[in-house]
mmCIF file of C-alpha atoms in Angstrom:
data_model
loop_
_atom_site.group_PDB
_atom_site.id
_atom_site.type_symbol
_atom_site.label_atom_id
_atom_site.label_comp_id
_atom_site.label_asym_id
_atom_site.label_seq_id
_atom_site.Cartn_x
_atom_site.Cartn_y
_atom_site.Cartn_z
ATOM 1 C CA UNK N 1 33.953 -107.324 -75.314
ATOM 2 C CA UNK N 2 30.581 -106.482 -74.881
ATOM 3 C CA UNK N 3 28.974 -102.462 -74.736
ATOM 4 C CA UNK N 4 25.522 -100.833 -75.021
ATOM 5 C CA UNK N 5 25.267 -97.504 -76.500
ATOM 6 C CA UNK N 6 21.676 -95.396 -75.632
ATOM 7 C CA UNK N 7 20.764 -91.939 -77.239
ATOM 8 C CA UNK N 8 22.141 -89.465 -75.898
ATOM 9 C CA UNK N 9 19.600 -87.466 -73.693
ATOM 10 C CA UNK N 10 18.683 -84.877 -71.740
ATOM 11 C CA UNK N 11 14.643 -85.636 -73.796
ATOM 12 C CA UNK N 12 12.525 -83.487 -72.464
ATOM 13 C CA UNK N 13 9.253 -84.511 -73.637
ATOM 14 C CA UNK N 14 5.658 -83.051 -72.770
ATOM 15 C CA UNK N 15 3.540 -85.097 -70.722
ATOM 16 C CA UNK N 16 1.323 -87.620 -73.220
ATOM 17 C CA UNK N 17 3.824 -87.291 -76.184
ATOM 18 C CA UNK N 18 5.151 -90.655 -77.188
ATOM 19 C CA UNK N 19 8.600 -91.292 -75.807
ATOM 20 C CA UNK N 20 11.881 -93.502 -77.139
ATOM 21 C CA UNK N 21 14.559 -94.067 -75.916
ATOM 22 C CA UNK N 22 17.033 -95.912 -78.139
ATOM 23 C CA UNK N 23 19.780 -98.889 -77.055
ATOM 24 C CA UNK N 24 21.773 -101.035 -78.399
ATOM 25 C CA UNK N 25 24.276 -103.463 -77.943
ATOM 26 C CA UNK N 26 27.125 -105.765 -78.878
ATOM 27 C CA UNK N 27 27.864 -109.536 -77.273
ATOM 28 C CA UNK N 28 28.986 -112.599 -78.106
ATOM 29 C CA UNK N 29 26.284 -114.443 -77.572
ATOM 30 C CA UNK N 30 22.387 -114.342 -76.067
ATOM 31 C CA UNK N 31 22.570 -111.552 -74.030
ATOM 32 C CA UNK N 32 19.748 -110.719 -71.478
ATOM 33 C CA UNK N 33 18.474 -107.479 -71.892
ATOM 34 C CA UNK N 34 17.451 -105.049 -69.667
ATOM 35 C CA UNK N 35 15.973 -101.634 -68.695
ATOM 36 C CA UNK N 36 17.231 -100.524 -66.131
ATOM 37 C CA UNK N 37 15.142 -96.700 -64.186
ATOM 38 C CA UNK N 38 16.581 -94.632 -61.976
ATOM 39 C CA UNK N 39 14.231 -91.624 -59.476
ATOM 40 C CA UNK N 40 15.590 -88.903 -58.130
ATOM 41 C CA UNK N 41 17.189 -89.643 -55.452
ATOM 42 C CA UNK N 42 17.295 -92.959 -55.483
ATOM 43 C CA UNK N 43 18.709 -96.536 -57.082
ATOM 44 C CA UNK N 44 19.006 -97.549 -59.701
ATOM 45 C CA UNK N 45 15.475 -100.506 -60.640
ATOM 46 C CA UNK N 46 14.532 -102.782 -62.634
ATOM 47 C CA UNK N 47 11.953 -101.687 -64.925
ATOM 48 C CA UNK N 48 11.556 -104.702 -68.265
ATOM 49 C CA UNK N 49 14.064 -107.704 -68.774
ATOM 50 C CA UNK N 50 14.103 -109.765 -72.294
ATOM 51 C CA UNK N 51 16.394 -112.868 -72.021
ATOM 52 C CA UNK N 52 15.438 -114.179 -75.903
ATOM 53 C CA UNK N 53 15.416 -112.757 -79.419
ATOM 54 C CA UNK N 54 11.760 -111.623 -80.883
ATOM 55 C CA UNK N 55 11.200 -111.216 -76.879
ATOM 56 C CA UNK N 56 8.903 -108.356 -75.319
ATOM 57 C CA UNK N 57 9.063 -106.853 -71.543
ATOM 58 C CA UNK N 58 6.763 -104.422 -70.735
ATOM 59 C CA UNK N 59 6.201 -102.537 -67.523
ATOM 60 C CA UNK N 60 3.958 -99.466 -66.373
ATOM 61 C CA UNK N 61 3.044 -98.434 -70.020
ATOM 62 C CA UNK N 62 7.238 -99.528 -70.940
ATOM 63 C CA UNK N 63 7.891 -101.527 -74.066
ATOM 64 C CA UNK N 64 11.219 -103.035 -75.299
ATOM 65 C CA UNK N 65 11.234 -105.756 -78.063
ATOM 66 C CA UNK N 66 14.838 -108.015 -77.749
ATOM 67 C CA UNK N 67 15.825 -107.683 -81.533
ATOM 68 C CA UNK N 68 19.169 -109.417 -82.156
ATOM 69 C CA UNK N 69 18.812 -108.332 -86.383
ATOM 70 C CA UNK N 70 19.972 -104.996 -85.139
ATOM 71 C CA UNK N 71 21.155 -105.818 -82.153
ATOM 72 C CA UNK N 72 19.144 -103.525 -80.540
ATOM 73 C CA UNK N 73 16.359 -102.652 -77.355
ATOM 74 C CA UNK N 74 14.847 -99.453 -77.361
ATOM 75 C CA UNK N 75 12.246 -98.551 -75.273
ATOM 76 C CA UNK N 76 8.656 -97.151 -75.819
ATOM 77 C CA UNK N 77 5.840 -95.444 -74.499
ATOM 78 C CA UNK N 78 2.624 -94.500 -75.946
ATOM 79 C CA UNK N 79 2.611 -91.985 -73.540
ATOM 80 C CA UNK N 80 4.207 -90.374 -70.529
ATOM 81 C CA UNK N 81 3.890 -88.736 -67.200
ATOM 82 C CA UNK N 82 5.443 -86.318 -65.453
ATOM 83 C CA UNK N 83 5.863 -89.393 -62.454
ATOM 84 C CA UNK N 84 7.933 -90.970 -65.588
ATOM 85 C CA UNK N 85 10.923 -88.046 -65.235
ATOM 86 C CA UNK N 86 13.746 -89.987 -64.118
ATOM 87 C CA UNK N 87 17.625 -91.296 -65.913
ATOM 88 C CA UNK N 88 16.687 -94.563 -67.876
ATOM 89 C CA UNK N 89 19.442 -97.332 -68.053
ATOM 90 C CA UNK N 90 20.392 -99.509 -70.863
ATOM 91 C CA UNK N 91 22.277 -102.450 -69.563
ATOM 92 C CA UNK N 92 22.817 -107.046 -70.299
ATOM 93 C CA UNK N 93 24.555 -109.658 -68.838
ATOM 94 C CA UNK N 94 25.898 -112.297 -70.978
ATOM 95 C CA UNK N 95 24.113 -116.445 -70.574
ATOM 96 C CA UNK N 96 25.003 -119.371 -70.555
ATOM 97 C CA UNK N 97 22.569 -122.165 -70.917
ATOM 98 C CA UNK N 98 19.549 -120.213 -68.921
ATOM 99 C CA UNK N 99 21.437 -119.168 -66.097
ATOM 100 C CA UNK N 100 22.104 -115.133 -65.870
ATOM 101 C CA UNK N 101 26.469 -114.685 -64.766
ATOM 102 C CA UNK N 102 28.509 -112.017 -64.145
ATOM 103 C CA UNK N 103 28.394 -109.110 -64.845
ATOM 104 C CA UNK N 104 25.744 -106.145 -65.968
ATOM 105 C CA UNK N 105 27.262 -104.494 -69.173
ATOM 106 C CA UNK N 106 25.108 -100.965 -68.262
ATOM 107 C CA UNK N 107 24.884 -97.786 -70.830
ATOM 108 C CA UNK N 108 26.035 -94.329 -70.224
ATOM 109 C CA UNK N 109 21.815 -93.755 -69.138
ATOM 110 C CA UNK N 110 19.551 -90.370 -70.779
ATOM 111 C CA UNK N 111 17.949 -88.724 -68.635
ATOM 112 C CA UNK N 112 13.922 -87.964 -69.147
ATOM 113 C CA UNK N 113 12.437 -84.425 -68.208
ATOM 114 C CA UNK N 114 8.651 -84.611 -69.019
ATOM 115 C CA UNK N 115 6.974 -81.694 -68.261
ATOM 116 C CA UNK N 116 2.385 -80.917 -67.709
ATOM 117 C CA UNK I 1 12.127 -109.640 -47.972
ATOM 118 C CA UNK I 2 13.896 -105.833 -47.414
ATOM 119 C CA UNK I 3 15.964 -106.021 -49.930
ATOM 120 C CA UNK I 4 19.565 -104.664 -50.280
ATOM 121 C CA UNK I 5 20.406 -102.319 -46.914
ATOM 122 C CA UNK I 6 23.525 -99.873 -46.983
ATOM 123 C CA UNK I 7 24.821 -97.916 -44.591
ATOM 124 C CA UNK I 8 25.673 -95.418 -43.275
ATOM 125 C CA UNK I 9 23.105 -92.745 -46.372
ATOM 126 C CA UNK I 10 25.442 -89.833 -45.558
ATOM 127 C CA UNK I 11 28.486 -89.686 -44.679
ATOM 128 C CA UNK I 12 30.595 -86.480 -44.344
ATOM 129 C CA UNK I 13 34.070 -87.116 -43.774
ATOM 130 C CA UNK I 14 37.385 -84.475 -44.079
ATOM 131 C CA UNK I 15 39.976 -85.643 -46.192
ATOM 132 C CA UNK I 16 42.885 -88.824 -45.216
ATOM 133 C CA UNK I 17 39.453 -89.844 -42.498
ATOM 134 C CA UNK I 18 39.015 -93.209 -43.005
ATOM 135 C CA UNK I 19 35.361 -94.528 -45.127
ATOM 136 C CA UNK I 20 33.647 -97.279 -44.714
ATOM 137 C CA UNK I 21 30.443 -98.279 -46.508
ATOM 138 C CA UNK I 22 28.616 -101.261 -45.458
ATOM 139 C CA UNK I 23 26.674 -103.448 -46.948
ATOM 140 C CA UNK I 24 23.620 -106.245 -46.471
ATOM 141 C CA UNK I 25 21.745 -107.985 -50.211
ATOM 142 C CA UNK I 26 18.913 -110.134 -50.091
ATOM 143 C CA UNK I 27 19.772 -113.861 -48.854
ATOM 144 C CA UNK I 28 20.009 -115.692 -51.387
ATOM 145 C CA UNK I 29 21.681 -114.178 -54.127
ATOM 146 C CA UNK I 30 24.965 -114.996 -55.099
ATOM 147 C CA UNK I 31 26.570 -112.193 -56.722
ATOM 148 C CA UNK I 32 27.360 -108.641 -54.950
ATOM 149 C CA UNK I 33 28.476 -105.242 -57.025
ATOM 150 C CA UNK I 34 29.717 -101.916 -55.376
ATOM 151 C CA UNK I 35 29.058 -98.699 -58.126
ATOM 152 C CA UNK I 36 30.507 -95.380 -57.614
ATOM 153 C CA UNK I 37 27.637 -92.633 -59.304
ATOM 154 C CA UNK I 38 28.998 -89.398 -59.532
ATOM 155 C CA UNK I 39 27.340 -86.724 -62.493
ATOM 156 C CA UNK I 40 31.104 -85.968 -64.506
ATOM 157 C CA UNK I 41 31.741 -89.861 -64.428
ATOM 158 C CA UNK I 42 28.185 -91.817 -65.041
ATOM 159 C CA UNK I 43 27.889 -94.844 -62.790
ATOM 160 C CA UNK I 44 31.172 -97.340 -62.376
ATOM 161 C CA UNK I 45 31.509 -100.906 -60.866
ATOM 162 C CA UNK I 46 34.492 -100.869 -58.796
ATOM 163 C CA UNK I 47 33.570 -103.927 -57.900
ATOM 164 C CA UNK I 48 32.093 -107.428 -57.514
ATOM 165 C CA UNK I 49 32.200 -110.530 -56.224
ATOM 166 C CA UNK I 50 30.662 -114.496 -56.632
ATOM 167 C CA UNK I 51 30.023 -116.776 -53.911
ATOM 168 C CA UNK I 52 32.083 -113.456 -51.894
ATOM 169 C CA UNK I 53 34.709 -114.266 -53.830
ATOM 170 C CA UNK I 54 36.055 -111.359 -55.639
ATOM 171 C CA UNK I 55 35.956 -111.544 -59.679
ATOM 172 C CA UNK I 56 36.853 -108.473 -60.250
ATOM 173 C CA UNK I 57 38.195 -105.299 -59.220
ATOM 174 C CA UNK I 58 39.640 -103.946 -61.791
ATOM 175 C CA UNK I 59 36.973 -100.564 -61.341
ATOM 176 C CA UNK I 60 38.666 -99.309 -58.177
ATOM 177 C CA UNK I 61 40.153 -96.445 -58.476
ATOM 178 C CA UNK I 62 43.768 -97.470 -56.358
ATOM 179 C CA UNK I 63 44.853 -98.800 -53.518
ATOM 180 C CA UNK I 64 42.720 -96.811 -51.360
ATOM 181 C CA UNK I 65 39.889 -98.545 -52.004
ATOM 182 C CA UNK I 66 39.352 -101.904 -50.510
ATOM 183 C CA UNK I 67 36.428 -103.944 -50.331
ATOM 184 C CA UNK I 68 35.924 -107.301 -47.836
ATOM 185 C CA UNK I 69 33.043 -109.960 -48.322
ATOM 186 C CA UNK I 70 33.746 -112.402 -45.124
ATOM 187 C CA UNK I 71 30.587 -114.095 -45.777
ATOM 188 C CA UNK I 72 26.990 -114.001 -47.930
ATOM 189 C CA UNK I 73 25.207 -110.848 -45.877
ATOM 190 C CA UNK I 74 27.973 -108.585 -45.382
ATOM 191 C CA UNK I 75 30.200 -106.783 -47.856
ATOM 192 C CA UNK I 76 32.651 -103.832 -47.054
ATOM 193 C CA UNK I 77 34.101 -100.438 -48.466
ATOM 194 C CA UNK I 78 36.706 -99.092 -47.231
ATOM 195 C CA UNK I 79 38.524 -96.375 -48.352
ATOM 196 C CA UNK I 80 41.890 -95.179 -46.826
ATOM 197 C CA UNK I 81 42.691 -92.134 -46.854
ATOM 198 C CA UNK I 82 39.391 -90.513 -48.748
ATOM 199 C CA UNK I 83 40.337 -87.386 -50.650
ATOM 200 C CA UNK I 84 37.363 -84.868 -51.900
ATOM 201 C CA UNK I 85 37.690 -86.810 -56.282
ATOM 202 C CA UNK I 86 36.181 -89.542 -53.764
ATOM 203 C CA UNK I 87 33.063 -88.244 -52.854
ATOM 204 C CA UNK I 88 29.940 -88.862 -54.525
ATOM 205 C CA UNK I 89 26.913 -92.093 -54.277
ATOM 206 C CA UNK I 90 28.630 -95.445 -53.553
ATOM 207 C CA UNK I 91 25.698 -98.049 -54.038
ATOM 208 C CA UNK I 92 25.346 -101.393 -53.708
ATOM 209 C CA UNK I 93 23.533 -103.959 -55.452
ATOM 210 C CA UNK I 94 22.997 -108.127 -55.494
ATOM 211 C CA UNK I 95 21.434 -110.477 -58.000
ATOM 212 C CA UNK I 96 19.530 -113.084 -58.744
ATOM 213 C CA UNK I 97 20.646 -115.832 -61.205
ATOM 214 C CA UNK I 98 18.008 -114.218 -63.626
ATOM 215 C CA UNK I 99 20.834 -111.342 -64.335
ATOM 216 C CA UNK I 100 17.673 -109.259 -62.344
ATOM 217 C CA UNK I 101 20.228 -106.496 -60.005
ATOM 218 C CA UNK I 102 18.542 -105.205 -57.036
ATOM 219 C CA UNK I 103 20.237 -102.009 -55.486
ATOM 220 C CA UNK I 104 20.257 -100.458 -52.315
ATOM 221 C CA UNK I 105 19.632 -97.256 -51.452
ATOM 222 C CA UNK I 106 22.903 -95.620 -52.050
ATOM 223 C CA UNK I 107 25.686 -93.854 -49.425
ATOM 224 C CA UNK I 108 26.258 -90.696 -50.684
ATOM 225 C CA UNK I 109 29.623 -89.520 -49.127
ATOM 226 C CA UNK I 110 31.244 -86.225 -49.045
ATOM 227 C CA UNK I 111 34.826 -85.170 -48.715
ATOM 228 C CA UNK I 112 35.772 -82.060 -47.599
#
């Protein structure tokens, strides 16, 4: 079945440091890939997504590239801020004919704390 | 659009009582999901619906849990009787055809 594996946290960085959170997946076919972020006391919200191989999703300075050859979708940011402190979830969804369907499979989440 | 709306935001109840959590998905979304989140177990999918029909309820922990979706704009998650181990944040989410999930703000349940 489908699965998503994220690097274990928590991750603690100083402001302006470079961030990488690793995500690898196992899936049949060509899934869509997502990063969700959860700020304290809130629900998850979509950060970025990629729907096919070599696509790069980006938002708020975060980037992730869909690498089919390595089945990876690592999240990166060049310079983190204190406000980026949150829990980050990698996820995948099955596709058929360009339409996503079924449930999303989530990784276990990675806690990021950024200190001033 | 107002987003996914959940109620109540907070619920404190005593063991053995019935708890009903409510969700209004975003109009036009054909999937609805119920998740539970705890520190110990992380984010767990309980059940999801497609076009108001339950598709997969394998995540529902036991018979004390039930969920319904009587129409496209409303769903409930019921726990009867509630137990302290049910204490968690329960999230409802709906999704677009492109796979993006939109989460509500959650219902924080505390069972004493």
